[in-house]
Amino acid sequence: MTTILITGGAGFIGSNFVRYMLALYPAYKILNLDKLTYAGNLESLADIDSNPNYSFLKGDIADRTFIESVFASNAIDSVVNFAAESHVDRSILGARVFVETNVLGTQTLLDAAKATGVEKFVQVSTDEVYGSLGATGYFTEATPLAPNSPYSASKAGADLLVRSYFETFGFPAVITRCSNNYGPYHFPEKLIPLMIANALEDKPLPVYGDGLNVRDWLYVEDHCRAIDKVLHHGKAGEVYNIGGRNEQKNIDIVRLILRELGKPESLITFVKDRPGHDRRYAIDASKIQHDLNWQPTETFETGIAKTIAWYVNNRPWWQRIRSGDYQKYYELQYEKR
Ligand code: NAD
Ligand code: DAU
């Protein structure tokens, strides 16, 4: 039986990917390894918890002793590394844990996976490693790395380590760089779920700066299908950009959410801009489209409608998150804006 180690499987994209893989590959064993930070939530996987092909391991990807024991006691064929500190604003408040998890954690996994000889190691990276675009143009795999936040700098550091393990040791690693995801189980500190949740509770919707920053949004299931393609058919040493050619200004998304929920635009509050705020991201995904025959299936209209409906129908999931730890962070982040 093929065994896939998925790290960060209790987070947003990871939980969607775990569910996707279990449904599509009944002959695979899926090991989900997650530290359960503030962003890890096993409630996101409650429906698949009893699947005999699924098991969960709580632990830190930067804990060498633990990671070595996981590789020693499981015959792991491939690794998909989602585990990360993922929120840009948190990295501005404190960068250290981003380096510990995103850089040292990735290096720890690389060493353990190299020592036991895996078939494939997929490093889930981000388009943010390329920095920011002006009004025109797209990120290609050849765009130089120019990260602007501590988060993206730590992800770029991990990418360079992964690259070096391929070049130096012939380690079978592949890097994916995706644009902004949206969909079910998205932690409500990120733009789309935060705005939906605040609108549903008639709270202010905090838009950074002039609201004209552009992101290139991809429905999370389309990202999962792309990673599946890369895991099975991606060429070692390659980078694959993933994106939906779906550029949206933040303010347009916020207005759309309010319209769909029948809430007034007076809820919009413009707040102080994010320091170092990247202006525009846009992905050229033609390499993965041509080489691995991948393309997105969801349009933004269908994807955002499904997403809003999911948050309307799953209030307990996000309401529980918005208490406790999350609330403390929320106050720290927004009290001065
Ligand atoms: P997330 O914050 O929702 O989930 C991250 C998960 O990693 C959580 O379950 C958390 O508990 C776990 N984790 C954190 N530190 C850990 C550690 N030291 N050891 C083990 N587990 C740990 O993040 P996400 O949005 O699902 O992103 C997943 C990955 O995809 C990240 O690597 C991120 O950089 C990348 N990515 C995200 C997006 C996006 O739009 N969300 C886009 C492109 C790439
Ligand atoms: O591009 C991929 C990246 O997308 C991933 O690598 C990151 O892990 C993921 O968090 C995401 O980063 P962003 O910074 O683009 O996402 P976020 O949802 O934080 O912000 C999206 C845009 O919305 C950005 O321009 C900032 C703005 N924003 C965000 C928040 C939380 C606001 O205007 N108000 C807010 O309250």
mmCIF file with all atom_site columns, N, CA and C and ligand atoms in Angstrom, residues 7-15 33-41 59-63 81-87 97 100-102 105 123-128 151 155 176-182 185-187 189-190 217 223, ligand 1:
data_model
loop_
_atom_site.group_PDB
_atom_site.id
_atom_site.type_symbol
_atom_site.label_atom_id
_atom_site.label_alt_id
_atom_site.label_comp_id
_atom_site.label_asym_id
_atom_site.label_entity_id
_atom_site.label_seq_id
_atom_site.pdbx_PDB_ins_code
_atom_site.Cartn_x
_atom_site.Cartn_y
_atom_site.Cartn_z
_atom_site.occupancy
_atom_site.B_iso_or_equiv
_atom_site.pdbx_formal_charge
_atom_site.auth_seq_id
_atom_site.auth_comp_id
_atom_site.auth_asym_id
_atom_site.auth_atom_id
_atom_site.pdbx_PDB_model_num
ATOM   1   N N   . THR A 1 7   ? 1.876   16.778 5.723  1.00 0.00 ? 7   THR A N   1
ATOM   2   C CA  . THR A 1 7   ? 2.078   17.627 6.907  1.00 0.00 ? 7   THR A CA  1
ATOM   3   C C   . THR A 1 7   ? 1.139   18.831 6.817  1.00 0.00 ? 7   THR A C   1
ATOM   4   N N   . GLY A 1 8   ? 0.710   19.320 7.985  1.00 0.00 ? 8   GLY A N   1
ATOM   5   C CA  . GLY A 1 8   ? -0.210  20.465 7.983  1.00 0.00 ? 8   GLY A CA  1
ATOM   6   C C   . GLY A 1 8   ? -1.601  20.092 7.498  1.00 0.00 ? 8   GLY A C   1
ATOM   7   N N   . GLY A 1 9   ? -1.959  18.829 7.655  1.00 0.00 ? 9   GLY A N   1
ATOM   8   C CA  . GLY A 1 9   ? -3.251  18.345 7.148  1.00 0.00 ? 9   GLY A CA  1
ATOM   9   C C   . GLY A 1 9   ? -4.451  18.782 7.963  1.00 0.00 ? 9   GLY A C   1
ATOM   10  N N   . ALA A 1 10  ? -4.212  19.463 9.102  1.00 0.00 ? 10  ALA A N   1
ATOM   11  C CA  . ALA A 1 10  ? -5.345  19.980 9.874  1.00 0.00 ? 10  ALA A CA  1
ATOM   12  C C   . ALA A 1 10  ? -5.614  21.451 9.557  1.00 0.00 ? 10  ALA A C   1
ATOM   13  N N   . GLY A 1 11  ? -4.872  22.011 8.614  1.00 0.00 ? 11  GLY A N   1
ATOM   14  C CA  . GLY A 1 11  ? -5.082  23.400 8.208  1.00 0.00 ? 11  GLY A CA  1
ATOM   15  C C   . GLY A 1 11  ? -6.062  23.492 7.047  1.00 0.00 ? 11  GLY A C   1
ATOM   16  N N   . PHE A 1 12  ? -6.134  24.674 6.481  1.00 0.00 ? 12  PHE A N   1
ATOM   17  C CA  . PHE A 1 12  ? -7.126  24.934 5.412  1.00 0.00 ? 12  PHE A CA  1
ATOM   18  C C   . PHE A 1 12  ? -6.901  24.039 4.185  1.00 0.00 ? 12  PHE A C   1
ATOM   19  N N   . ILE A 1 13  ? -5.787  24.228 3.499  1.00 0.00 ? 13  ILE A N   1
ATOM   20  C CA  . ILE A 1 13  ? -5.590  23.480 2.251  1.00 0.00 ? 13  ILE A CA  1
ATOM   21  C C   . ILE A 1 13  ? -5.307  22.009 2.563  1.00 0.00 ? 13  ILE A C   1
ATOM   22  N N   . GLY A 1 14  ? -4.513  21.777 3.632  1.00 0.00 ? 14  GLY A N   1
ATOM   23  C CA  . GLY A 1 14  ? -4.161  20.404 3.999  1.00 0.00 ? 14  GLY A CA  1
ATOM   24  C C   . GLY A 1 14  ? -5.382  19.541 4.268  1.00 0.00 ? 14  GLY A C   1
ATOM   25  N N   . SER A 1 15  ? -6.377  20.076 5.001  1.00 0.00 ? 15  SER A N   1
ATOM   26  C CA  . SER A 1 15  ? -7.565  19.262 5.311  1.00 0.00 ? 15  SER A CA  1
ATOM   27  C C   . SER A 1 15  ? -8.365  18.974 4.044  1.00 0.00 ? 15  SER A C   1
ATOM   28  N N   . LEU A 1 33  ? 0.325   14.602 9.591  1.00 0.00 ? 33  LEU A N   1
ATOM   29  C CA  . LEU A 1 33  ? 1.185   15.040 10.700 1.00 0.00 ? 33  LEU A CA  1
ATOM   30  C C   . LEU A 1 33  ? 1.004   16.544 10.894 1.00 0.00 ? 33  LEU A C   1
ATOM   31  N N   . ASP A 1 34  ? 0.556   16.944 12.071 1.00 0.00 ? 34  ASP A N   1
ATOM   32  C CA  . ASP A 1 34  ? 0.260   18.367 12.298 1.00 0.00 ? 34  ASP A CA  1
ATOM   33  C C   . ASP A 1 34  ? 0.519   18.718 13.766 1.00 0.00 ? 34  ASP A C   1
ATOM   34  N N   . LYS A 1 35  ? 1.059   19.903 13.961 1.00 0.00 ? 35  LYS A N   1
ATOM   35  C CA  . LYS A 1 35  ? 1.372   20.363 15.324 1.00 0.00 ? 35  LYS A CA  1
ATOM   36  C C   . LYS A 1 35  ? 0.121   20.886 16.042 1.00 0.00 ? 35  LYS A C   1
ATOM   37  N N   . LEU A 1 36  ? -0.943  21.135 15.282 1.00 0.00 ? 36  LEU A N   1
ATOM   38  C CA  . LEU A 1 36  ? -2.167  21.751 15.824 1.00 0.00 ? 36  LEU A CA  1
ATOM   39  C C   . LEU A 1 36  ? -1.845  23.086 16.492 1.00 0.00 ? 36  LEU A C   1
ATOM   40  N N   . THR A 1 37  ? -1.311  23.992 15.702 1.00 0.00 ? 37  THR A N   1
ATOM   41  C CA  . THR A 1 37  ? -1.140  25.375 16.160 1.00 0.00 ? 37  THR A CA  1
ATOM   42  C C   . THR A 1 37  ? -2.533  26.009 16.188 1.00 0.00 ? 37  THR A C   1
ATOM   43  N N   . TYR A 1 38  ? -2.587  27.324 16.386 1.00 0.00 ? 38  TYR A N   1
ATOM   44  C CA  . TYR A 1 38  ? -3.887  28.007 16.382 1.00 0.00 ? 38  TYR A CA  1
ATOM   45  C C   . TYR A 1 38  ? -4.646  27.731 15.079 1.00 0.00 ? 38  TYR A C   1
ATOM   46  N N   . ALA A 1 39  ? -3.904  27.426 13.997 1.00 0.00 ? 39  ALA A N   1
ATOM   47  C CA  . ALA A 1 39  ? -4.534  27.263 12.678 1.00 0.00 ? 39  ALA A CA  1
ATOM   48  C C   . ALA A 1 39  ? -4.919  25.817 12.379 1.00 0.00 ? 39  ALA A C   1
ATOM   49  N N   . GLY A 1 40  ? -4.484  24.893 13.213 1.00 0.00 ? 40  GLY A N   1
ATOM   50  C CA  . GLY A 1 40  ? -4.792  23.481 12.966 1.00 0.00 ? 40  GLY A CA  1
ATOM   51  C C   . GLY A 1 40  ? -6.055  23.095 13.711 1.00 0.00 ? 40  GLY A C   1
ATOM   52  N N   . ASN A 1 41  ? -6.971  22.439 13.032 1.00 0.00 ? 41  ASN A N   1
ATOM   53  C CA  . ASN A 1 41  ? -8.284  22.173 13.627 1.00 0.00 ? 41  ASN A CA  1
ATOM   54  C C   . ASN A 1 41  ? -8.773  20.808 13.166 1.00 0.00 ? 41  ASN A C   1
ATOM   55  N N   . GLY A 1 59  ? 2.501   16.489 16.058 1.00 0.00 ? 59  GLY A N   1
ATOM   56  C CA  . GLY A 1 59  ? 3.908   16.790 16.271 1.00 0.00 ? 59  GLY A CA  1
ATOM   57  C C   . GLY A 1 59  ? 4.387   17.919 15.385 1.00 0.00 ? 59  GLY A C   1
ATOM   58  N N   . ASP A 1 60  ? 5.640   18.315 15.652 1.00 0.00 ? 60  ASP A N   1
ATOM   59  C CA  . ASP A 1 60  ? 6.236   19.500 15.034 1.00 0.00 ? 60  ASP A CA  1
ATOM   60  C C   . ASP A 1 60  ? 7.198   19.061 13.925 1.00 0.00 ? 60  ASP A C   1
ATOM   61  N N   . ILE A 1 61  ? 7.064   19.637 12.740 1.00 0.00 ? 61  ILE A N   1
ATOM   62  C CA  . ILE A 1 61  ? 7.993   19.247 11.658 1.00 0.00 ? 61  ILE A CA  1
ATOM   63  C C   . ILE A 1 61  ? 9.436   19.681 11.958 1.00 0.00 ? 61  ILE A C   1
ATOM   64  N N   . ALA A 1 62  ? 9.603   20.597 12.920 1.00 0.00 ? 62  ALA A N   1
ATOM   65  C CA  . ALA A 1 62  ? 10.968  21.031 13.256 1.00 0.00 ? 62  ALA A CA  1
ATOM   66  C C   . ALA A 1 62  ? 11.586  20.209 14.393 1.00 0.00 ? 62  ALA A C   1
ATOM   67  N N   . ASP A 1 63  ? 10.841  19.235 14.911 1.00 0.00 ? 63  ASP A N   1
ATOM   68  C CA  . ASP A 1 63  ? 11.335  18.387 16.002 1.00 0.00 ? 63  ASP A CA  1
ATOM   69  C C   . ASP A 1 63  ? 12.022  17.157 15.386 1.00 0.00 ? 63  ASP A C   1
ATOM   70  N N   . ASN A 1 81  ? 4.363   18.589 1.810  1.00 0.00 ? 81  ASN A N   1
ATOM   71  C CA  . ASN A 1 81  ? 4.602   19.467 2.961  1.00 0.00 ? 81  ASN A CA  1
ATOM   72  C C   . ASN A 1 81  ? 3.785   20.755 2.879  1.00 0.00 ? 81  ASN A C   1
ATOM   73  N N   . PHE A 1 82  ? 2.633   20.736 3.562  1.00 0.00 ? 82  PHE A N   1
ATOM   74  C CA  . PHE A 1 82  ? 1.801   21.943 3.705  1.00 0.00 ? 82  PHE A CA  1
ATOM   75  C C   . PHE A 1 82  ? 2.126   22.694 4.986  1.00 0.00 ? 82  PHE A C   1
ATOM   76  N N   . ALA A 1 83  ? 2.696   21.994 5.985  1.00 0.00 ? 83  ALA A N   1
ATOM   77  C CA  . ALA A 1 83  ? 2.834   22.587 7.320  1.00 0.00 ? 83  ALA A CA  1
ATOM   78  C C   . ALA A 1 83  ? 3.604   23.896 7.241  1.00 0.00 ? 83  ALA A C   1
ATOM   79  N N   . ALA A 1 84  ? 3.007   24.944 7.791  1.00 0.00 ? 84  ALA A N   1
ATOM   80  C CA  . ALA A 1 84  ? 3.657   26.258 7.763  1.00 0.00 ? 84  ALA A CA  1
ATOM   81  C C   . ALA A 1 84  ? 2.914   27.217 8.661  1.00 0.00 ? 84  ALA A C   1
ATOM   82  N N   . GLU A 1 85  ? 3.604   28.254 9.069  1.00 0.00 ? 85  GLU A N   1
ATOM   83  C CA  . GLU A 1 85  ? 2.934   29.456 9.540  1.00 0.00 ? 85  GLU A CA  1
ATOM   84  C C   . GLU A 1 85  ? 2.578   30.202 8.258  1.00 0.00 ? 85  GLU A C   1
ATOM   85  N N   . SER A 1 86  ? 1.294   30.545 8.093  1.00 0.00 ? 86  SER A N   1
ATOM   86  C CA  . SER A 1 86  ? 0.859   30.971 6.759  1.00 0.00 ? 86  SER A CA  1
ATOM   87  C C   . SER A 1 86  ? 0.333   32.400 6.669  1.00 0.00 ? 86  SER A C   1
ATOM   88  N N   . HIS A 1 87  ? 0.231   33.110 7.810  1.00 0.00 ? 87  HIS A N   1
ATOM   89  C CA  . HIS A 1 87  ? -0.448  34.409 7.726  1.00 0.00 ? 87  HIS A CA  1
ATOM   90  C C   . HIS A 1 87  ? 0.531   35.587 7.740  1.00 0.00 ? 87  HIS A C   1
ATOM   91  N N   . VAL A 1 97  ? 8.790   32.326 14.672 1.00 0.00 ? 97  VAL A N   1
ATOM   92  C CA  . VAL A 1 97  ? 8.157   31.019 14.478 1.00 0.00 ? 97  VAL A CA  1
ATOM   93  C C   . VAL A 1 97  ? 8.024   30.686 12.985 1.00 0.00 ? 97  VAL A C   1
ATOM   94  N N   . GLU A 1 100 ? 11.324  29.177 12.231 1.00 0.00 ? 100 GLU A N   1
ATOM   95  C CA  . GLU A 1 100 ? 11.426  27.861 12.876 1.00 0.00 ? 100 GLU A CA  1
ATOM   96  C C   . GLU A 1 100 ? 10.629  26.804 12.098 1.00 0.00 ? 100 GLU A C   1
ATOM   97  N N   . THR A 1 101 ? 9.385   27.119 11.792 1.00 0.00 ? 101 THR A N   1
ATOM   98  C CA  . THR A 1 101 ? 8.553   26.112 11.108 1.00 0.00 ? 101 THR A CA  1
ATOM   99  C C   . THR A 1 101 ? 8.854   26.057 9.605  1.00 0.00 ? 101 THR A C   1
ATOM   100 N N   . ASN A 1 102 ? 8.805   27.210 8.954  1.00 0.00 ? 102 ASN A N   1
ATOM   101 C CA  . ASN A 1 102 ? 8.856   27.187 7.483  1.00 0.00 ? 102 ASN A CA  1
ATOM   102 C C   . ASN A 1 102 ? 10.253  26.841 6.958  1.00 0.00 ? 102 ASN A C   1
ATOM   103 N N   . GLY A 1 105 ? 11.790  23.641 9.868  1.00 0.00 ? 105 GLY A N   1
ATOM   104 C CA  . GLY A 1 105 ? 10.886  22.495 9.769  1.00 0.00 ? 105 GLY A CA  1
ATOM   105 C C   . GLY A 1 105 ? 11.040  21.805 8.418  1.00 0.00 ? 105 GLY A C   1
ATOM   106 N N   . GLN A 1 123 ? 6.965   20.235 -2.069 1.00 0.00 ? 123 GLN A N   1
ATOM   107 C CA  . GLN A 1 123 ? 7.023   21.403 -1.194 1.00 0.00 ? 123 GLN A CA  1
ATOM   108 C C   . GLN A 1 123 ? 5.955   22.391 -1.667 1.00 0.00 ? 123 GLN A C   1
ATOM   109 N N   . VAL A 1 124 ? 4.944   22.610 -0.799 1.00 0.00 ? 124 VAL A N   1
ATOM   110 C CA  . VAL A 1 124 ? 3.853   23.508 -1.178 1.00 0.00 ? 124 VAL A CA  1
ATOM   111 C C   . VAL A 1 124 ? 4.278   24.936 -0.844 1.00 0.00 ? 124 VAL A C   1
ATOM   112 N N   . SER A 1 125 ? 4.648   25.669 -1.873 1.00 0.00 ? 125 SER A N   1
ATOM   113 C CA  . SER A 1 125 ? 5.106   27.036 -1.675 1.00 0.00 ? 125 SER A CA  1
ATOM   114 C C   . SER A 1 125 ? 4.044   28.011 -2.169 1.00 0.00 ? 125 SER A C   1
ATOM   115 N N   . THR A 1 126 ? 4.449   29.231 -2.393 1.00 0.00 ? 126 THR A N   1
ATOM   116 C CA  . THR A 1 126 ? 3.468   30.304 -2.640 1.00 0.00 ? 126 THR A CA  1
ATOM   117 C C   . THR A 1 126 ? 3.978   31.281 -3.692 1.00 0.00 ? 126 THR A C   1
ATOM   118 N N   . ASP A 1 127 ? 3.044   31.930 -4.385 1.00 0.00 ? 127 ASP A N   1
ATOM   119 C CA  . ASP A 1 127 ? 3.449   32.957 -5.360 1.00 0.00 ? 127 ASP A CA  1
ATOM   120 C C   . ASP A 1 127 ? 4.071   34.171 -4.665 1.00 0.00 ? 127 ASP A C   1
ATOM   121 N N   . GLU A 1 128 ? 3.864   34.283 -3.324 1.00 0.00 ? 128 GLU A N   1
ATOM   122 C CA  . GLU A 1 128 ? 4.404   35.459 -2.622 1.00 0.00 ? 128 GLU A CA  1
ATOM   123 C C   . GLU A 1 128 ? 5.931   35.496 -2.617 1.00 0.00 ? 128 GLU A C   1
ATOM   124 N N   . TYR A 1 151 ? 6.914   36.325 6.281  1.00 0.00 ? 151 TYR A N   1
ATOM   125 C CA  . TYR A 1 151 ? 6.292   35.065 5.847  1.00 0.00 ? 151 TYR A CA  1
ATOM   126 C C   . TYR A 1 151 ? 6.866   34.612 4.499  1.00 0.00 ? 151 TYR A C   1
ATOM   127 N N   . LYS A 1 155 ? 9.229   31.364 3.363  1.00 0.00 ? 155 LYS A N   1
ATOM   128 C CA  . LYS A 1 155 ? 8.841   30.381 2.343  1.00 0.00 ? 155 LYS A CA  1
ATOM   129 C C   . LYS A 1 155 ? 9.901   30.313 1.236  1.00 0.00 ? 155 LYS A C   1
ATOM   130 N N   . THR A 1 176 ? 5.740   23.616 -5.642 1.00 0.00 ? 176 THR A N   1
ATOM   131 C CA  . THR A 1 176 ? 4.587   24.266 -6.264 1.00 0.00 ? 176 THR A CA  1
ATOM   132 C C   . THR A 1 176 ? 4.463   25.670 -5.702 1.00 0.00 ? 176 THR A C   1
ATOM   133 N N   . ARG A 1 177 ? 4.065   26.606 -6.555 1.00 0.00 ? 177 ARG A N   1
ATOM   134 C CA  . ARG A 1 177 ? 3.848   27.984 -6.089 1.00 0.00 ? 177 ARG A CA  1
ATOM   135 C C   . ARG A 1 177 ? 2.460   28.438 -6.521 1.00 0.00 ? 177 ARG A C   1
ATOM   136 N N   . CYS A 1 178 ? 1.561   28.460 -5.564 1.00 0.00 ? 178 CYS A N   1
ATOM   137 C CA  . CYS A 1 178 ? 0.160   28.748 -5.886 1.00 0.00 ? 178 CYS A CA  1
ATOM   138 C C   . CYS A 1 178 ? -0.222  30.154 -5.451 1.00 0.00 ? 178 CYS A C   1
ATOM   139 N N   . SER A 1 179 ? -1.246  30.667 -6.121 1.00 0.00 ? 179 SER A N   1
ATOM   140 C CA  . SER A 1 179 ? -1.819  31.963 -5.734 1.00 0.00 ? 179 SER A CA  1
ATOM   141 C C   . SER A 1 179 ? -2.818  31.761 -4.596 1.00 0.00 ? 179 SER A C   1
ATOM   142 N N   . ASN A 1 180 ? -3.536  32.814 -4.226 1.00 0.00 ? 180 ASN A N   1
ATOM   143 C CA  . ASN A 1 180 ? -4.461  32.769 -3.075 1.00 0.00 ? 180 ASN A CA  1
ATOM   144 C C   . ASN A 1 180 ? -5.568  31.744 -3.265 1.00 0.00 ? 180 ASN A C   1
ATOM   145 N N   . ASN A 1 181 ? -5.741  30.879 -2.265 1.00 0.00 ? 181 ASN A N   1
ATOM   146 C CA  . ASN A 1 181 ? -6.823  29.889 -2.267 1.00 0.00 ? 181 ASN A CA  1
ATOM   147 C C   . ASN A 1 181 ? -8.032  30.439 -1.514 1.00 0.00 ? 181 ASN A C   1
ATOM   148 N N   . TYR A 1 182 ? -9.204  29.916 -1.845 1.00 0.00 ? 182 TYR A N   1
ATOM   149 C CA  . TYR A 1 182 ? -10.405 30.192 -1.044 1.00 0.00 ? 182 TYR A CA  1
ATOM   150 C C   . TYR A 1 182 ? -11.298 28.966 -1.112 1.00 0.00 ? 182 TYR A C   1
ATOM   151 N N   . TYR A 1 185 ? -13.354 25.632 5.093  1.00 0.00 ? 185 TYR A N   1
ATOM   152 C CA  . TYR A 1 185 ? -12.343 25.415 6.139  1.00 0.00 ? 185 TYR A CA  1
ATOM   153 C C   . TYR A 1 185 ? -11.194 26.422 6.095  1.00 0.00 ? 185 TYR A C   1
ATOM   154 N N   . HIS A 1 186 ? -11.418 27.577 5.468  1.00 0.00 ? 186 HIS A N   1
ATOM   155 C CA  . HIS A 1 186 ? -10.395 28.634 5.418  1.00 0.00 ? 186 HIS A CA  1
ATOM   156 C C   . HIS A 1 186 ? -10.440 29.385 6.738  1.00 0.00 ? 186 HIS A C   1
ATOM   157 N N   . PHE A 1 187 ? -9.320  29.516 7.403  1.00 0.00 ? 187 PHE A N   1
ATOM   158 C CA  . PHE A 1 187 ? -9.271  30.110 8.748  1.00 0.00 ? 187 PHE A CA  1
ATOM   159 C C   . PHE A 1 187 ? -9.746  31.571 8.702  1.00 0.00 ? 187 PHE A C   1
ATOM   160 N N   . GLU A 1 189 ? -9.119  34.396 9.640  1.00 0.00 ? 189 GLU A N   1
ATOM   161 C CA  . GLU A 1 189 ? -8.249  35.567 9.780  1.00 0.00 ? 189 GLU A CA  1
ATOM   162 C C   . GLU A 1 189 ? -7.876  36.059 8.387  1.00 0.00 ? 189 GLU A C   1
ATOM   163 N N   . LYS A 1 190 ? -8.141  35.233 7.362  1.00 0.00 ? 190 LYS A N   1
ATOM   164 C CA  . LYS A 1 190 ? -7.790  35.575 5.978  1.00 0.00 ? 190 LYS A CA  1
ATOM   165 C C   . LYS A 1 190 ? -8.947  36.338 5.337  1.00 0.00 ? 190 LYS A C   1
ATOM   166 N N   . TRP A 1 217 ? -7.272  34.562 -7.342 1.00 0.00 ? 217 TRP A N   1
ATOM   167 C CA  . TRP A 1 217 ? -7.911  33.581 -6.450 1.00 0.00 ? 217 TRP A CA  1
ATOM   168 C C   . TRP A 1 217 ? -8.175  32.251 -7.134 1.00 0.00 ? 217 TRP A C   1
ATOM   169 N N   . HIS A 1 223 ? -6.695  23.620 -6.417 1.00 0.00 ? 223 HIS A N   1
ATOM   170 C CA  . HIS A 1 223 ? -5.305  23.522 -5.943 1.00 0.00 ? 223 HIS A CA  1
ATOM   171 C C   . HIS A 1 223 ? -4.987  22.062 -5.585 1.00 0.00 ? 223 HIS A C   1
HETATM 172 P P1  . NAD B 2 .   ? -3.005  27.038 7.476  1.00 0.00 ? 1   NAD B P1  1
HETATM 173 O O1  . NAD B 2 .   ? -2.379  28.087 8.332  1.00 0.00 ? 1   NAD B O1  1
HETATM 174 O O2  . NAD B 2 .   ? -4.491  27.003 7.358  1.00 0.00 ? 1   NAD B O2  1
HETATM 175 O O3  . NAD B 2 .   ? -2.542  25.591 7.972  1.00 0.00 ? 1   NAD B O3  1
HETATM 176 C C1  . NAD B 2 .   ? -1.231  25.313 8.354  1.00 0.00 ? 1   NAD B C1  1
HETATM 177 C C2  . NAD B 2 .   ? -1.229  23.994 9.113  1.00 0.00 ? 1   NAD B C2  1
HETATM 178 O O4  . NAD B 2 .   ? 0.134   23.673 9.458  1.00 0.00 ? 1   NAD B O4  1
HETATM 179 C C3  . NAD B 2 .   ? -2.017  24.018 10.432 1.00 0.00 ? 1   NAD B C3  1
HETATM 180 O O5  . NAD B 2 .   ? -2.817  22.863 10.558 1.00 0.00 ? 1   NAD B O5  1
HETATM 181 C C4  . NAD B 2 .   ? -0.940  24.045 11.512 1.00 0.00 ? 1   NAD B C4  1
HETATM 182 O O6  . NAD B 2 .   ? -1.331  23.422 12.736 1.00 0.00 ? 1   NAD B O6  1
HETATM 183 C C5  . NAD B 2 .   ? 0.177   23.268 10.817 1.00 0.00 ? 1   NAD B C5  1
HETATM 184 N N1  . NAD B 2 .   ? 1.507   23.614 11.366 1.00 0.00 ? 1   NAD B N1  1
HETATM 185 C C6  . NAD B 2 .   ? 2.018   24.836 11.596 1.00 0.00 ? 1   NAD B C6  1
HETATM 186 N N2  . NAD B 2 .   ? 3.267   24.734 12.112 1.00 0.00 ? 1   NAD B N2  1
HETATM 187 C C7  . NAD B 2 .   ? 3.550   23.411 12.178 1.00 0.00 ? 1   NAD B C7  1
HETATM 188 C C8  . NAD B 2 .   ? 4.684   22.668 12.595 1.00 0.00 ? 1   NAD B C8  1
HETATM 189 N N3  . NAD B 2 .   ? 5.792   23.288 13.077 1.00 0.00 ? 1   NAD B N3  1
HETATM 190 N N4  . NAD B 2 .   ? 4.661   21.311 12.511 1.00 0.00 ? 1   NAD B N4  1
HETATM 191 C C9  . NAD B 2 .   ? 3.539   20.682 12.057 1.00 0.00 ? 1   NAD B C9  1
HETATM 192 N N5  . NAD B 2 .   ? 2.430   21.334 11.659 1.00 0.00 ? 1   NAD B N5  1
HETATM 193 C C10 . NAD B 2 .   ? 2.437   22.684 11.714 1.00 0.00 ? 1   NAD B C10 1
HETATM 194 O O7  . NAD B 2 .   ? -2.318  27.194 6.051  1.00 0.00 ? 1   NAD B O7  1
HETATM 195 P P2  . NAD B 2 .   ? -2.923  26.972 4.575  1.00 0.00 ? 1   NAD B P2  1
HETATM 196 O O8  . NAD B 2 .   ? -3.543  28.218 4.116  1.00 0.00 ? 1   NAD B O8  1
HETATM 197 O O9  . NAD B 2 .   ? -3.675  25.704 4.548  1.00 0.00 ? 1   NAD B O9  1
HETATM 198 O O10 . NAD B 2 .   ? -1.549  26.792 3.768  1.00 0.00 ? 1   NAD B O10 1
HETATM 199 C C11 . NAD B 2 .   ? -0.943  25.514 3.651  1.00 0.00 ? 1   NAD B C11 1
HETATM 200 C C12 . NAD B 2 .   ? 0.336   25.664 2.865  1.00 0.00 ? 1   NAD B C12 1
HETATM 201 O O11 . NAD B 2 .   ? 0.067   26.187 1.568  1.00 0.00 ? 1   NAD B O11 1
HETATM 202 C C13 . NAD B 2 .   ? 1.362   26.597 3.499  1.00 0.00 ? 1   NAD B C13 1
HETATM 203 O O12 . NAD B 2 .   ? 2.641   26.036 3.329  1.00 0.00 ? 1   NAD B O12 1
HETATM 204 C C14 . NAD B 2 .   ? 1.217   27.887 2.712  1.00 0.00 ? 1   NAD B C14 1
HETATM 205 O O13 . NAD B 2 .   ? 2.438   28.586 2.685  1.00 0.00 ? 1   NAD B O13 1
HETATM 206 C C15 . NAD B 2 .   ? 0.844   27.355 1.343  1.00 0.00 ? 1   NAD B C15 1
HETATM 207 N N6  . NAD B 2 .   ? 0.010   28.225 0.501  1.00 0.00 ? 1   NAD B N6  1
HETATM 208 C C16 . NAD B 2 .   ? -1.158  28.748 0.987  1.00 0.00 ? 1   NAD B C16 1
HETATM 209 C C17 . NAD B 2 .   ? -1.957  29.505 0.146  1.00 0.00 ? 1   NAD B C17 1
HETATM 210 C C18 . NAD B 2 .   ? -3.269  30.082 0.623  1.00 0.00 ? 1   NAD B C18 1
HETATM 211 O O14 . NAD B 2 .   ? -3.865  30.884 -0.092 1.00 0.00 ? 1   NAD B O14 1
HETATM 212 N N7  . NAD B 2 .   ? -3.781  29.712 1.777  1.00 0.00 ? 1   NAD B N7  1
HETATM 213 C C19 . NAD B 2 .   ? -1.555  29.753 -1.174 1.00 0.00 ? 1   NAD B C19 1
HETATM 214 C C20 . NAD B 2 .   ? -0.339  29.229 -1.625 1.00 0.00 ? 1   NAD B C20 1
HETATM 215 C C21 . NAD B 2 .   ? 0.435   28.448 -0.777 1.00 0.00 ? 1   NAD B C21 1
#
